[in-house]
Short mmCIF file of C-alpha atoms in Angstrom, two decimals:
data_model
loop_
_atom_site.label_atom_id
_atom_site.label_comp_id
_atom_site.label_asym_id
_atom_site.label_seq_id
_atom_site.Cartn_x
_atom_site.Cartn_y
_atom_site.Cartn_z
CA MET U 1317 33.00 -3.10 -18.56
CA THR U 1318 35.02 -6.29 -18.80
CA GLU U 1319 33.12 -9.39 -17.67
CA ALA U 1320 34.26 -12.84 -16.73
CA ALA U 1321 32.94 -15.99 -18.36
CA ASP U 1322 30.17 -16.31 -15.76
CA GLY U 1323 28.82 -12.81 -16.57
CA ILE U 1324 30.10 -11.08 -13.44
CA PRO U 1325 32.12 -7.87 -14.19
CA LEU U 1326 35.70 -8.24 -13.07
CA SER U 1327 35.34 -5.00 -11.06
CA GLU U 1328 32.62 -6.63 -8.92
CA ARG U 1329 34.08 -10.11 -8.51
CA ALA U 1330 35.86 -9.08 -5.29
CA ARG U 1331 32.53 -7.97 -3.79
CA PHE U 1332 30.88 -11.26 -4.89
CA GLY U 1333 33.70 -13.14 -3.19
CA GLU U 1334 33.16 -11.12 -0.03
CA LEU U 1335 29.44 -11.92 -0.10
CA ALA U 1336 30.18 -15.63 -0.61
CA ARG U 1337 32.36 -15.61 2.50
CA ILE U 1338 29.63 -13.92 4.51
CA PHE U 1339 27.17 -16.57 3.37
CA ALA U 1340 29.60 -19.33 4.35
CA ARG U 1341 30.14 -17.78 7.77
CA HIS U 1342 26.43 -18.10 8.44
CA GLY U 1343 26.40 -21.70 7.25
CA LEU U 1344 24.68 -20.81 3.98
CA GLY U 1345 27.34 -21.81 1.50
CA GLY U 1346 24.90 -24.01 -0.42
CA LEU U 1347 22.52 -21.09 -0.84
CA ALA U 1348 25.42 -18.96 -2.13
CA SER U 1349 26.12 -21.63 -4.73
CA GLN U 1350 22.46 -21.88 -5.71
CA MET U 1351 22.36 -18.10 -6.24
CA GLY U 1352 25.54 -18.10 -8.31
CA LEU U 1353 27.82 -16.40 -5.81
CA ALA U 1354 30.31 -19.26 -5.63
CA PRO U 1355 30.82 -22.54 -7.49
CA SER U 1356 30.33 -24.87 -4.55
CA LEU U 1357 30.11 -24.16 -0.85
CA PRO U 1358 28.58 -26.42 1.78
CA THR U 1359 25.49 -25.65 3.83
CA ARG U 1360 26.09 -26.43 7.49
CA SER U 1361 25.26 -30.01 8.43
CA GLY U 1362 23.32 -30.49 5.22
CA GLU U 1363 20.31 -28.77 6.87
CA PRO U 1364 17.72 -26.85 4.86
CA VAL U 1365 18.02 -23.07 4.94
CA ALA U 1366 16.80 -21.85 8.32
CA PRO U 1367 14.87 -18.54 8.37
CA MET U 1368 16.66 -17.16 11.45
CA ARG U 1369 20.01 -17.92 9.83
CA VAL U 1370 18.99 -15.85 6.82
CA VAL U 1371 17.87 -13.04 9.15
CA ALA U 1372 21.34 -13.02 10.76
CA LEU U 1373 22.89 -12.98 7.27
CA LEU U 1374 20.81 -10.03 6.11
CA SER U 1375 21.72 -8.07 9.30
CA ASP U 1376 25.41 -8.73 8.51
CA LEU U 1377 25.07 -7.60 4.86
CA GLY U 1378 23.99 -4.06 5.70
CA PRO U 1379 21.16 -1.55 5.14
CA VAL U 1380 20.01 -2.59 1.65
CA ALA U 1381 19.77 -6.24 2.70
CA ILE U 1382 17.94 -5.31 5.93
CA LYS U 1383 15.38 -3.23 4.06
CA LEU U 1384 14.87 -5.98 1.48
CA GLY U 1385 14.22 -8.41 4.35
CA GLN U 1386 11.68 -6.02 5.80
CA LEU U 1387 9.94 -5.87 2.45
CA LEU U 1388 9.92 -9.68 2.13
CA ALA U 1389 8.37 -9.85 5.59
CA THR U 1390 5.23 -8.29 4.08
CA ARG U 1391 5.00 -10.88 1.30
CA GLY U 1392 2.93 -13.67 2.76
CA ASP U 1393 1.90 -14.52 -0.83
CA LEU U 1394 5.49 -15.49 -1.60
CA LEU U 1395 6.85 -16.81 1.69
CA GLY U 1396 5.49 -19.14 4.31
CA PRO U 1397 4.54 -17.94 7.82
CA ASP U 1398 7.82 -19.15 9.37
CA TRP U 1399 9.79 -16.98 7.01
CA VAL U 1400 7.46 -13.97 7.44
CA THR U 1401 7.73 -14.24 11.25
CA ALA U 1402 11.53 -14.50 11.20
CA LEU U 1403 12.00 -11.60 8.76
CA SER U 1404 9.62 -9.44 10.77
CA VAL U 1405 12.19 -9.11 13.56
CA LEU U 1406 14.59 -7.19 11.26
CA GLN U 1407 14.91 -3.61 12.57
CA ASP U 1408 16.35 -0.75 10.64
CA GLN U 1409 18.65 0.37 13.37
CA ALA U 1410 22.32 1.25 13.15
CA PRO U 1411 25.03 2.48 15.55
CA ALA U 1412 24.93 6.23 15.73
CA LEU U 1413 27.75 8.07 14.00
CA PRO U 1414 29.47 10.78 16.04
CA PHE U 1415 28.13 14.26 15.23
CA GLU U 1416 31.55 15.26 13.97
CA GLN U 1417 31.04 12.94 11.00
CA ILE U 1418 27.40 14.10 10.38
CA GLU U 1419 28.08 17.86 10.68
CA PRO U 1420 29.80 18.39 7.33
CA GLU U 1421 26.84 16.77 5.56
CA LEU U 1422 24.41 18.96 7.54
CA VAL U 1423 26.35 22.18 6.90
CA ALA U 1424 26.63 21.49 3.19
CA SER U 1425 22.90 20.85 2.94
CA LEU U 1426 21.89 23.89 5.05
CA GLY U 1427 24.31 26.20 3.28
CA ALA U 1428 25.33 27.73 6.63
CA PRO U 1429 26.93 26.73 9.99
CA VAL U 1430 24.63 24.90 12.37
CA ASP U 1431 24.72 27.68 14.97
CA GLU U 1432 23.54 30.22 12.39
CA VAL U 1433 20.47 28.19 11.52
CA PHE U 1434 19.48 26.90 14.97
CA ALA U 1435 19.19 28.55 18.35
CA ARG U 1436 19.88 25.15 19.87
CA PHE U 1437 21.03 21.85 18.38
CA ASP U 1438 21.35 18.67 20.41
CA PRO U 1439 24.33 16.65 19.04
CA VAL U 1440 23.08 13.38 20.60
CA PRO U 1441 20.67 11.80 18.03
CA ILE U 1442 17.12 10.94 18.96
CA ALA U 1443 17.28 7.98 16.58
CA ALA U 1444 19.80 6.40 14.25
CA ALA U 1445 18.82 4.23 11.24
CA SER U 1446 20.71 2.93 8.26
CA ILE U 1447 19.77 5.86 5.98
CA ALA U 1448 19.59 8.84 8.33
CA GLN U 1449 20.03 10.09 11.92
CA VAL U 1450 17.50 12.32 13.68
CA TYR U 1451 18.28 15.19 16.03
CA GLY U 1452 16.34 17.63 18.21
CA ALA U 1453 16.84 21.37 17.71
CA ALA U 1454 15.12 24.77 18.03
CA LEU U 1455 14.83 27.55 15.45
CA PRO U 1456 15.73 31.14 16.35
CA ASP U 1457 12.02 31.92 17.05
CA GLY U 1458 11.92 29.11 19.61
CA THR U 1459 10.05 26.61 17.43
CA GLU U 1460 11.04 23.06 18.41
CA VAL U 1461 11.99 21.02 15.40
CA VAL U 1462 13.34 17.60 14.32
CA VAL U 1463 16.28 17.54 12.00
CA LYS U 1464 16.77 14.44 9.83
CA VAL U 1465 20.21 14.11 8.18
CA ARG U 1466 21.29 11.47 5.70
CA ARG U 1467 24.38 9.47 6.60
CA PRO U 1468 27.47 10.57 4.60
CA GLY U 1469 28.35 8.23 1.77
CA ILE U 1470 25.13 6.21 2.08
CA ALA U 1471 23.87 7.09 -1.41
CA SER U 1472 26.86 5.55 -3.25
CA ARG U 1473 26.70 2.47 -1.02
CA VAL U 1474 23.02 1.93 -1.67
CA ASP U 1475 23.48 2.35 -5.41
CA ALA U 1476 26.32 -0.18 -5.47
CA ASP U 1477 24.44 -2.69 -3.34
CA LEU U 1478 21.26 -2.37 -5.45
CA ARG U 1479 23.32 -2.91 -8.61
CA LEU U 1480 24.86 -6.05 -7.14
CA LEU U 1481 21.49 -7.24 -5.90
CA ARG U 1482 19.92 -7.00 -9.34
CA ARG U 1483 22.85 -8.86 -10.89
CA LEU U 1484 22.64 -11.50 -8.16
CA ALA U 1485 18.90 -11.86 -8.71
CA ARG U 1486 19.38 -12.50 -12.41
CA LEU U 1487 22.03 -15.14 -11.69
CA ALA U 1488 19.77 -16.80 -9.10
CA GLU U 1489 16.72 -16.80 -11.40
CA ARG U 1490 18.64 -18.63 -14.14
CA ARG U 1491 19.53 -21.36 -11.64
CA SER U 1492 16.23 -21.76 -9.78
CA PRO U 1493 12.67 -22.07 -11.24
CA GLU U 1494 11.34 -21.45 -7.71
CA LEU U 1495 13.08 -18.10 -7.55
CA ARG U 1496 11.69 -17.18 -10.97
CA ARG U 1497 8.17 -17.68 -9.48
CA LEU U 1498 8.94 -14.96 -6.97
CA LYS U 1499 9.25 -12.45 -9.79
CA ILE U 1500 12.41 -11.05 -8.18
CA ASP U 1501 13.01 -8.56 -11.04
CA GLU U 1502 9.63 -6.88 -10.48
CA LEU U 1503 10.08 -7.01 -6.69
CA LEU U 1504 13.51 -5.33 -6.95
CA ARG U 1505 12.18 -2.57 -9.24
CA PHE U 1506 9.55 -1.75 -6.65
CA PHE U 1507 12.10 -2.02 -3.89
CA ALA U 1508 14.52 0.31 -5.69
CA GLU U 1509 11.78 2.90 -6.25
CA SER U 1510 10.76 2.75 -2.53
CA LEU U 1511 14.38 3.03 -1.39
CA SER U 1512 15.00 5.93 -3.76
CA GLN U 1513 12.06 7.78 -2.20
CA GLU U 1514 13.37 7.09 1.29
CA MET U 1515 16.87 8.32 0.30
CA ASP U 1516 15.42 11.64 -0.86
CA LEU U 1517 14.46 13.44 2.34
CA SER U 1518 12.63 16.16 0.36
CA ALA U 1519 10.32 13.44 -1.01
CA GLU U 1520 9.30 12.66 2.58
CA ALA U 1521 8.44 16.33 3.12
CA ALA U 1522 6.40 16.55 -0.10
CA ALA U 1523 4.54 13.31 0.74
CA CYS U 1524 3.77 14.47 4.25
CA GLU U 1525 2.37 17.77 3.00
CA GLY U 1526 0.31 16.14 0.23
CA ILE U 1527 -1.26 13.46 2.43
CA GLY U 1528 -1.34 15.83 5.41
CA SER U 1529 -3.58 18.27 3.58
CA PHE U 1530 -6.17 15.53 3.27
CA LEU U 1531 -5.72 14.28 6.85
CA GLU U 1532 -6.21 17.82 8.08
CA THR U 1533 -9.82 17.67 6.89
CA LEU U 1534 -10.25 14.72 9.31
CA GLY U 1535 -8.78 16.59 12.24
CA VAL U 1536 -5.55 14.59 12.03
CA ARG U 1537 -2.21 16.42 12.38
CA THR U 1538 1.07 15.97 10.46
CA PRO U 1539 4.34 17.88 11.03
CA ARG U 1540 4.95 21.17 9.21
CA PHE U 1541 8.15 21.30 7.17
CA PHE U 1542 10.48 24.28 6.93
CA TRP U 1543 11.26 24.34 3.20
CA ASP U 1544 14.18 26.71 3.48
CA TYR U 1545 15.99 23.82 5.13
CA VAL U 1546 14.72 20.88 3.13
CA GLY U 1547 16.78 19.02 0.52
CA ARG U 1548 17.75 15.54 -0.62
CA ARG U 1549 20.15 15.14 2.35
CA VAL U 1550 18.29 16.92 5.12
CA ASN U 1551 14.82 18.01 6.22
CA VAL U 1552 13.69 20.12 9.14
CA GLN U 1553 10.21 19.54 10.46
CA GLU U 1554 8.04 20.60 13.35
CA ARG U 1555 8.44 18.51 16.48
CA LEU U 1556 4.99 17.34 17.60
CA GLU U 1557 4.69 16.92 21.32
CA GLY U 1558 2.40 14.16 22.46
CA VAL U 1559 2.20 10.56 23.60
CA SER U 1560 3.31 7.83 21.23
CA VAL U 1561 0.61 5.25 20.50
CA ARG U 1562 3.28 2.68 21.20
CA ASP U 1563 3.19 3.87 24.86
CA ILE U 1564 -0.58 3.78 24.86
CA VAL U 1565 -0.53 0.18 23.63
CA ARG U 1566 1.84 -0.76 26.48
CA ALA U 1567 -0.44 0.86 29.02
CA ARG U 1568 -3.78 0.10 27.35
CA ASP U 1569 -5.55 -0.91 30.58
CA GLU U 1570 -4.63 2.43 32.08
CA VAL U 1571 -5.74 4.60 29.17
CA ALA U 1572 -9.46 5.47 29.24
CA ASP U 1573 -9.72 6.65 25.62
CA ALA U 1574 -7.72 3.83 23.94
CA ALA U 1575 -10.89 2.85 22.03
CA ALA U 1576 -11.40 6.39 20.82
CA VAL U 1577 -7.80 6.49 19.54
CA ALA U 1578 -8.38 3.20 17.75
CA HIS U 1579 -11.48 4.57 16.01
CA ALA U 1580 -9.79 7.86 14.95
CA TYR U 1581 -6.70 6.01 13.69
CA ALA U 1582 -8.68 3.43 11.69
CA ASP U 1583 -10.84 6.12 10.18
CA ALA U 1584 -7.79 8.07 9.05
CA VAL U 1585 -6.11 4.99 7.49
CA LEU U 1586 -9.24 3.81 5.67
CA ARG U 1587 -10.08 7.28 4.35
CA MET U 1588 -6.49 7.83 3.14
CA ILE U 1589 -6.82 4.69 1.10
CA ILE U 1590 -10.41 4.83 -0.06
CA PHE U 1591 -10.80 8.62 -0.72
CA HIS U 1592 -7.32 10.05 -1.15
CA GLY U 1593 -5.66 7.17 -2.97
CA ARG U 1594 -2.28 7.94 -1.43
CA PHE U 1595 -1.53 6.73 2.09
CA HIS U 1596 1.03 6.40 4.88
CA ALA U 1597 2.36 2.89 4.25
CA ASP U 1598 3.97 2.30 7.67
CA PRO U 1599 1.40 3.39 10.25
CA HIS U 1600 2.91 1.39 13.13
CA PRO U 1601 2.46 2.57 16.75
CA GLY U 1602 5.77 4.46 16.80
CA ASN U 1603 4.65 6.69 13.91
CA VAL U 1604 1.35 7.75 15.48
CA PHE U 1605 0.95 10.21 18.35
CA VAL U 1606 -1.87 11.49 20.53
CA LEU U 1607 -1.48 15.25 21.02
CA PRO U 1608 -2.52 17.17 24.16
CA SER U 1609 -5.65 18.26 22.22
CA ARG U 1610 -6.47 14.50 21.98
CA ASP U 1611 -6.15 14.69 18.17
CA ILE U 1612 -3.96 12.05 16.58
CA ALA U 1613 -0.89 12.82 14.45
CA PHE U 1614 1.08 10.82 11.91
CA ILE U 1615 4.83 11.23 11.43
CA ASP U 1616 7.59 9.77 9.21
CA PHE U 1617 6.18 9.68 5.66
CA GLY U 1618 9.30 7.97 4.25
CA ALA U 1619 7.13 5.05 3.12
CA THR U 1620 3.94 5.86 1.24
CA GLY U 1621 1.66 3.89 -1.06
CA THR U 1622 -0.63 4.70 -3.94
CA LEU U 1623 -3.93 3.07 -4.88
CA THR U 1624 -4.39 3.81 -8.57
CA PRO U 1625 -7.87 4.09 -10.13
CA ALA U 1626 -7.15 0.86 -12.09
CA ARG U 1627 -6.05 -1.05 -8.94
CA ARG U 1628 -9.08 0.29 -7.06
CA SER U 1629 -11.37 -0.96 -9.80
CA GLU U 1630 -9.75 -4.41 -9.52
CA LEU U 1631 -10.33 -4.41 -5.78
CA VAL U 1632 -13.97 -3.43 -6.30
CA THR U 1633 -14.26 -6.31 -8.74
CA LEU U 1634 -12.70 -8.71 -6.20
CA VAL U 1635 -14.93 -7.58 -3.34
CA LEU U 1636 -18.08 -7.86 -5.48
CA ALA U 1637 -16.95 -11.33 -6.66
CA ILE U 1638 -16.46 -12.49 -3.06
CA ALA U 1639 -19.74 -10.94 -1.93
CA GLY U 1640 -21.50 -12.48 -4.92
CA ASP U 1641 -20.04 -15.91 -4.17
CA ASN U 1642 -18.34 -16.01 -7.54
CA PRO U 1643 -15.09 -17.98 -7.24
CA GLY U 1644 -14.51 -17.85 -11.01
CA ALA U 1645 -14.35 -14.05 -10.91
CA VAL U 1646 -12.08 -14.14 -7.82
CA ALA U 1647 -9.75 -16.53 -9.69
CA GLY U 1648 -9.74 -14.22 -12.69
CA VAL U 1649 -8.60 -11.23 -10.59
CA LEU U 1650 -5.87 -13.23 -8.86
CA MET U 1651 -4.57 -14.54 -12.20
CA THR U 1652 -4.62 -11.05 -13.63
CA TRP U 1653 -2.58 -9.76 -10.71
CA SER U 1654 -0.03 -12.59 -11.02
CA GLY U 1655 0.17 -12.44 -14.83
CA ASP U 1656 0.21 -16.23 -14.94
CA ASN U 1657 -2.25 -18.08 -17.17
CA SER U 1658 -0.72 -21.50 -16.74
CA VAL U 1659 -2.68 -22.24 -13.57
CA ASP U 1660 -5.34 -25.00 -13.52
CA VAL U 1661 -8.34 -22.67 -13.27
CA GLY U 1662 -10.82 -25.34 -12.32
CA THR U 1663 -8.74 -26.54 -9.35
CA LEU U 1664 -8.11 -22.95 -8.24
CA GLN U 1665 -11.83 -22.17 -8.41
CA ARG U 1666 -12.70 -25.23 -6.28
CA ALA U 1667 -10.14 -24.07 -3.70
CA LEU U 1668 -11.64 -20.61 -3.72
CA GLU U 1669 -15.12 -22.05 -3.27
CA GLY U 1670 -13.95 -23.62 -0.02
CA LEU U 1671 -12.30 -20.39 1.11
CA ILE U 1672 -15.35 -18.27 0.34
CA GLY U 1673 -17.59 -20.86 1.97
CA ARG U 1674 -15.72 -20.55 5.26
CA PHE U 1675 -16.83 -16.95 5.63
CA ARG U 1676 -20.26 -17.27 4.03
CA GLY U 1677 -22.93 -15.98 6.40
CA ALA U 1678 -20.37 -14.94 9.00
CA VAL U 1679 -20.76 -11.70 10.92
CA LEU U 1680 -18.07 -9.17 9.93
CA LYS U 1681 -17.13 -8.69 13.57
CA GLN U 1682 -16.20 -12.33 13.75
CA ILE U 1683 -13.79 -12.11 10.80
CA GLU U 1684 -10.24 -10.83 11.03
CA LEU U 1685 -8.50 -9.43 7.92
CA SER U 1686 -5.33 -11.23 8.94
CA GLU U 1687 -7.28 -14.51 8.88
CA ILE U 1688 -8.65 -13.87 5.38
CA PHE U 1689 -5.25 -12.76 4.01
CA SER U 1690 -3.50 -15.66 5.59
CA ASP U 1691 -5.82 -18.10 3.80
CA VAL U 1692 -5.52 -16.21 0.50
CA PHE U 1693 -1.67 -16.20 0.81
CA ILE U 1694 -1.67 -19.96 1.34
CA LEU U 1695 -3.63 -20.38 -1.92
CA LEU U 1696 -1.31 -17.98 -3.81
CA ARG U 1697 1.71 -19.90 -2.71
CA GLN U 1698 0.11 -23.23 -3.46
CA TYR U 1699 -0.76 -22.16 -6.98
CA ARG U 1700 2.49 -20.22 -7.47
CA LEU U 1701 0.71 -16.93 -7.93
CA ALA U 1702 2.10 -13.62 -6.75
CA LEU U 1703 0.60 -10.25 -5.87
CA PRO U 1704 1.81 -7.02 -7.49
CA PRO U 1705 4.19 -5.24 -5.06
CA ASP U 1706 1.99 -2.17 -4.73
CA LEU U 1707 -0.99 -4.31 -3.69
CA ALA U 1708 1.17 -6.26 -1.23
CA LEU U 1709 2.08 -2.83 0.34
CA LEU U 1710 -1.56 -1.94 0.61
CA LEU U 1711 -2.34 -5.25 2.36
CA ARG U 1712 0.54 -4.77 4.75
CA THR U 1713 -0.82 -1.35 5.67
CA LEU U 1714 -4.31 -2.77 6.32
CA LEU U 1715 -2.87 -5.61 8.42
CA THR U 1716 -0.72 -3.12 10.45
CA ALA U 1717 -3.83 -1.00 11.03
CA GLU U 1718 -5.96 -3.96 12.03
CA GLY U 1719 -3.33 -5.25 14.41
CA LEU U 1720 -3.03 -1.87 16.11
CA VAL U 1721 -6.72 -1.18 16.53
CA ARG U 1722 -7.49 -4.65 17.86
CA THR U 1723 -4.69 -4.19 20.42
CA LEU U 1724 -6.19 -0.84 21.51
CA ASP U 1725 -9.75 -2.06 21.36
CA PRO U 1726 -10.31 -5.84 21.16
CA GLU U 1727 -13.98 -5.25 20.21
CA PHE U 1728 -13.12 -3.06 17.25
CA ASP U 1729 -13.83 -4.32 13.80
CA ILE U 1730 -12.03 -2.53 10.97
CA ALA U 1731 -14.05 -4.31 8.29
CA THR U 1732 -17.37 -3.08 9.78
CA ARG U 1733 -15.90 0.45 10.11
CA ALA U 1734 -15.12 0.41 6.40
CA MET U 1735 -18.75 -0.17 5.45
CA PRO U 1736 -20.11 3.37 6.20
CA ILE U 1737 -17.04 4.86 4.57
CA ALA U 1738 -17.71 2.79 1.44
CA ARG U 1739 -21.37 3.90 1.47
CA GLU U 1740 -20.23 7.48 1.79
CA LEU U 1741 -18.03 7.00 -1.26
CA ALA U 1742 -20.97 5.57 -3.16
CA ARG U 1743 -23.24 8.50 -2.21
CA GLU U 1744 -20.56 10.93 -3.30
CA ARG U 1745 -20.13 9.27 -6.69
CA ILE U 1746 -23.87 9.27 -7.49
CA SER U 1747 -24.65 12.74 -6.09
CA PRO U 1748 -26.50 15.20 -8.38
CA ALA U 1749 -23.29 17.22 -8.79
CA GLU U 1750 -21.39 14.18 -10.00
CA LEU U 1751 -24.27 13.21 -12.27
CA LYS U 1752 -24.24 16.72 -13.75
CA ARG U 1753 -20.47 16.44 -14.47
CA GLY U 1754 -21.02 13.02 -15.89
CA GLY U 1755 -23.83 14.26 -18.10
CA ARG U 1756 -21.67 17.03 -19.53
CA ARG U 1757 -18.92 14.54 -20.36
CA LEU U 1758 -21.44 12.20 -21.92
CA ALA U 1759 -23.12 14.87 -24.08
CA ALA U 1760 -20.62 14.78 -26.91
CA GLY U 1761 -20.85 11.03 -27.16
CA LEU U 1762 -24.70 11.13 -27.47
CA GLY U 1763 -24.70 13.74 -30.25
CA ARG U 1764 -25.40 11.33 -33.03
CA LEU U 1765 -28.05 9.53 -31.03
CA ALA U 1766 -29.85 12.91 -30.54
CA ALA U 1767 -30.91 13.06 -34.20
CA ALA U 1768 -32.44 9.62 -34.06
CA SER U 1769 -34.19 10.10 -30.67
CA PRO U 1770 -34.60 13.67 -29.44
CA ASP U 1771 -36.50 12.37 -26.35
CA LEU U 1772 -33.34 10.48 -25.36
CA VAL U 1773 -31.28 13.65 -24.87
CA GLY U 1774 -34.04 15.13 -22.71
CA LEU U 1775 -34.07 12.05 -20.58
CA VAL U 1776 -30.30 12.01 -20.11
CA GLU U 1777 -30.28 15.76 -19.36
CA LYS U 1778 -32.94 15.22 -16.70
CA VAL U 1779 -30.92 12.44 -15.12
CA ALA U 1780 -27.81 14.68 -15.04
CA ARG U 1781 -29.68 17.66 -13.62
CA THR U 1782 -31.72 15.90 -10.91
CA GLY U 1783 -29.84 12.72 -10.18
CA VAL U 1784 -33.15 10.83 -10.54
CA ILE U 1785 -33.97 8.14 -13.06
CA PRO U 1786 -37.62 8.64 -14.17
CA VAL U 1787 -39.41 5.31 -13.90
CA GLU U 1788 -43.01 4.96 -15.14
CA VAL U 1789 -45.31 2.52 -13.32
CA SER U 1790 -47.95 0.90 -15.46
CA PRO U 1791 -51.57 1.20 -14.43
CA ALA U 1792 -52.71 -1.25 -11.86
CA ARG U 1793 -53.29 -4.75 -13.19
CA PRO U 1794 -56.48 -6.66 -12.66
CA SER U 1795 -56.78 -8.37 -9.34
CA GLY U 1796 -54.73 -11.52 -9.21
CA ALA U 1797 -52.45 -10.53 -12.06
CA ARG U 1798 -48.76 -11.16 -11.52
CA LEU U 1799 -46.32 -8.25 -11.72
CA SER U 1800 -43.49 -9.09 -14.12
CA VAL U 1801 -40.08 -7.45 -14.35
CA GLN U 1802 -38.85 -7.16 -17.88
CA GLN U 1803 -35.33 -8.33 -18.68
CA ASP U 1804 -34.62 -4.98 -20.37
CA ASP U 1805 -35.46 -3.13 -17.17
CA VAL U 1806 -33.12 -5.37 -15.12
CA MET U 1807 -30.31 -4.83 -17.60
CA ALA U 1808 -30.78 -1.09 -17.53
CA ALA U 1809 -30.73 -1.10 -13.71
CA GLY U 1810 -27.67 -3.24 -13.72
CA LEU U 1811 -25.87 -0.89 -16.09
CA LEU U 1812 -26.79 2.01 -13.83
CA VAL U 1813 -25.40 0.35 -10.68
CA ALA U 1814 -22.21 -0.75 -12.54
CA GLY U 1815 -21.71 2.80 -13.77
CA ALA U 1816 -22.00 4.15 -10.23
CA VAL U 1817 -19.44 1.67 -8.98
CA LEU U 1818 -16.95 2.37 -11.77
CA LEU U 1819 -17.32 6.15 -12.01
CA ASP U 1820 -14.46 6.85 -9.58
CA GLN U 1821 -12.20 4.08 -10.84
CA GLN U 1822 -12.85 4.31 -14.58
CA PRO U 1823 -14.78 7.55 -15.28
CA GLN U 1824 -15.21 6.98 -19.00
CA THR U 1825 -16.44 3.45 -18.53
CA GLY U 1826 -18.79 4.49 -15.72
CA ILE U 1827 -20.24 7.35 -17.78
CA MET U 1828 -20.65 5.04 -20.76
CA LEU U 1829 -22.55 2.54 -18.69
CA TRP U 1830 -24.82 5.31 -17.37
CA GLY U 1831 -25.44 6.37 -20.94
CA LEU U 1832 -26.29 2.82 -21.93
CA SER U 1833 -28.70 2.55 -18.98
CA ALA U 1834 -30.38 5.76 -20.09
CA VAL U 1835 -30.60 4.48 -23.68
CA SER U 1836 -32.16 1.26 -22.37
CA PHE U 1837 -34.73 3.16 -20.21
CA ALA U 1838 -35.55 5.44 -23.13
CA TRP U 1839 -35.97 2.60 -25.55
CA ARG U 1840 -38.34 0.87 -23.15
CA ARG U 1841 -40.25 4.13 -22.81
CA LEU U 1842 -40.54 4.60 -26.62
CA ARG U 1843 -41.69 1.01 -27.05
CA ARG U 1844 -44.44 1.50 -24.46
CA GLN U 1845 -45.77 4.64 -26.20
#
């Protein structure tokens, strides 16, 4: 591809020129120049870039820009509250295309005329967004369904805009150290992956079924998909009849069981994240319904998130560091996430000491997640640190959930609700069954130790079989003697607890720590004999 001296392919220079004119129309010519779109264009009245002006610009640029703005609205670690507030108003809405333009796409995807597949099809869309339009229909057996159809030509447009966006980001980063701090390249890779999933309507169906099978165990419904009519450009799913939680929020004072809805919803969101590891990443009130059975249901799995075992381990480390009043460990996690080791660690630790001190001794019910995250985001921006995109998505999901449940039930505390779930996870990970499995995996690694200490293998086997650590209590000491705890015993107990915490996140490490604790207990036992 032939490129001009400034690195822009000649085939794309016309589009760059069009973008520069759109920037200038919104009074953002200076920003266009800073990003490398145009050599020199003025910013209206010499004013700094105004958030609402950028929002209007993104709306004018089209679907990819709108979705990027929505993603940036979740990045309080990168942008100040005025920007986050402004970008949050961006809505993924688009004028509906006439059905005559949608029908060829639908027929090609179904492989048959519409009237052969559906007993009824309503040509007026239920909703119209930038990627797809949604219609109501009925199958020949009378089942009410929702039909989602991708807009014709949207795939090529999204691909072209993403390509231009990446090139534009590289130009901007070369010109602005501040933009380099935002890690635009990493952000755009995550954005492209998310957008690719949303473009593939079969991916939504697969995500819904995968997460839905877990939610079903909690009594939470998700729509059933009809896989004979599911593809990249179309999906057909069961239409769930119920009351949108958005309507319940509007009429909260008139709904007697709003608090019950809040509890069921929060429980589902927290368990998706903590136990399942994959979760609905956009659980806003429009995507949650209360069915006539009073069960809740989630729809629209176009946006999902994943909490990997490694990331879960990091979060456990962070929570333990905060609970243990250890700002140094908190700083270490934040720096690991940002990948930046140039920060003044001492200054960051002192700032974290103040942050942790604000919540020290506070009752969980008095603390809002949004308040904590807001303070953390201020620190991240101040020290030019950035969160990984997947973690930012998780935090957005939690904040969305907290905002909804507090609206439904002002007395509800999502942090307190998480505690029994976390304890349940801990019990599951240190159950006798888990210990047995851990013991079997550990056996091979202890083979060589068996020759040196046969009693050790018996001890480990007993721990794996019963889930109980045998502890011997010394005979009673003479009256007035002081009971002392040996450092070896404390270390062994610490290894045991650490192994329990890490078993789910890092199984090999957790099992190893359990093995070390068993070795420590056995060594103490042999020494006492």
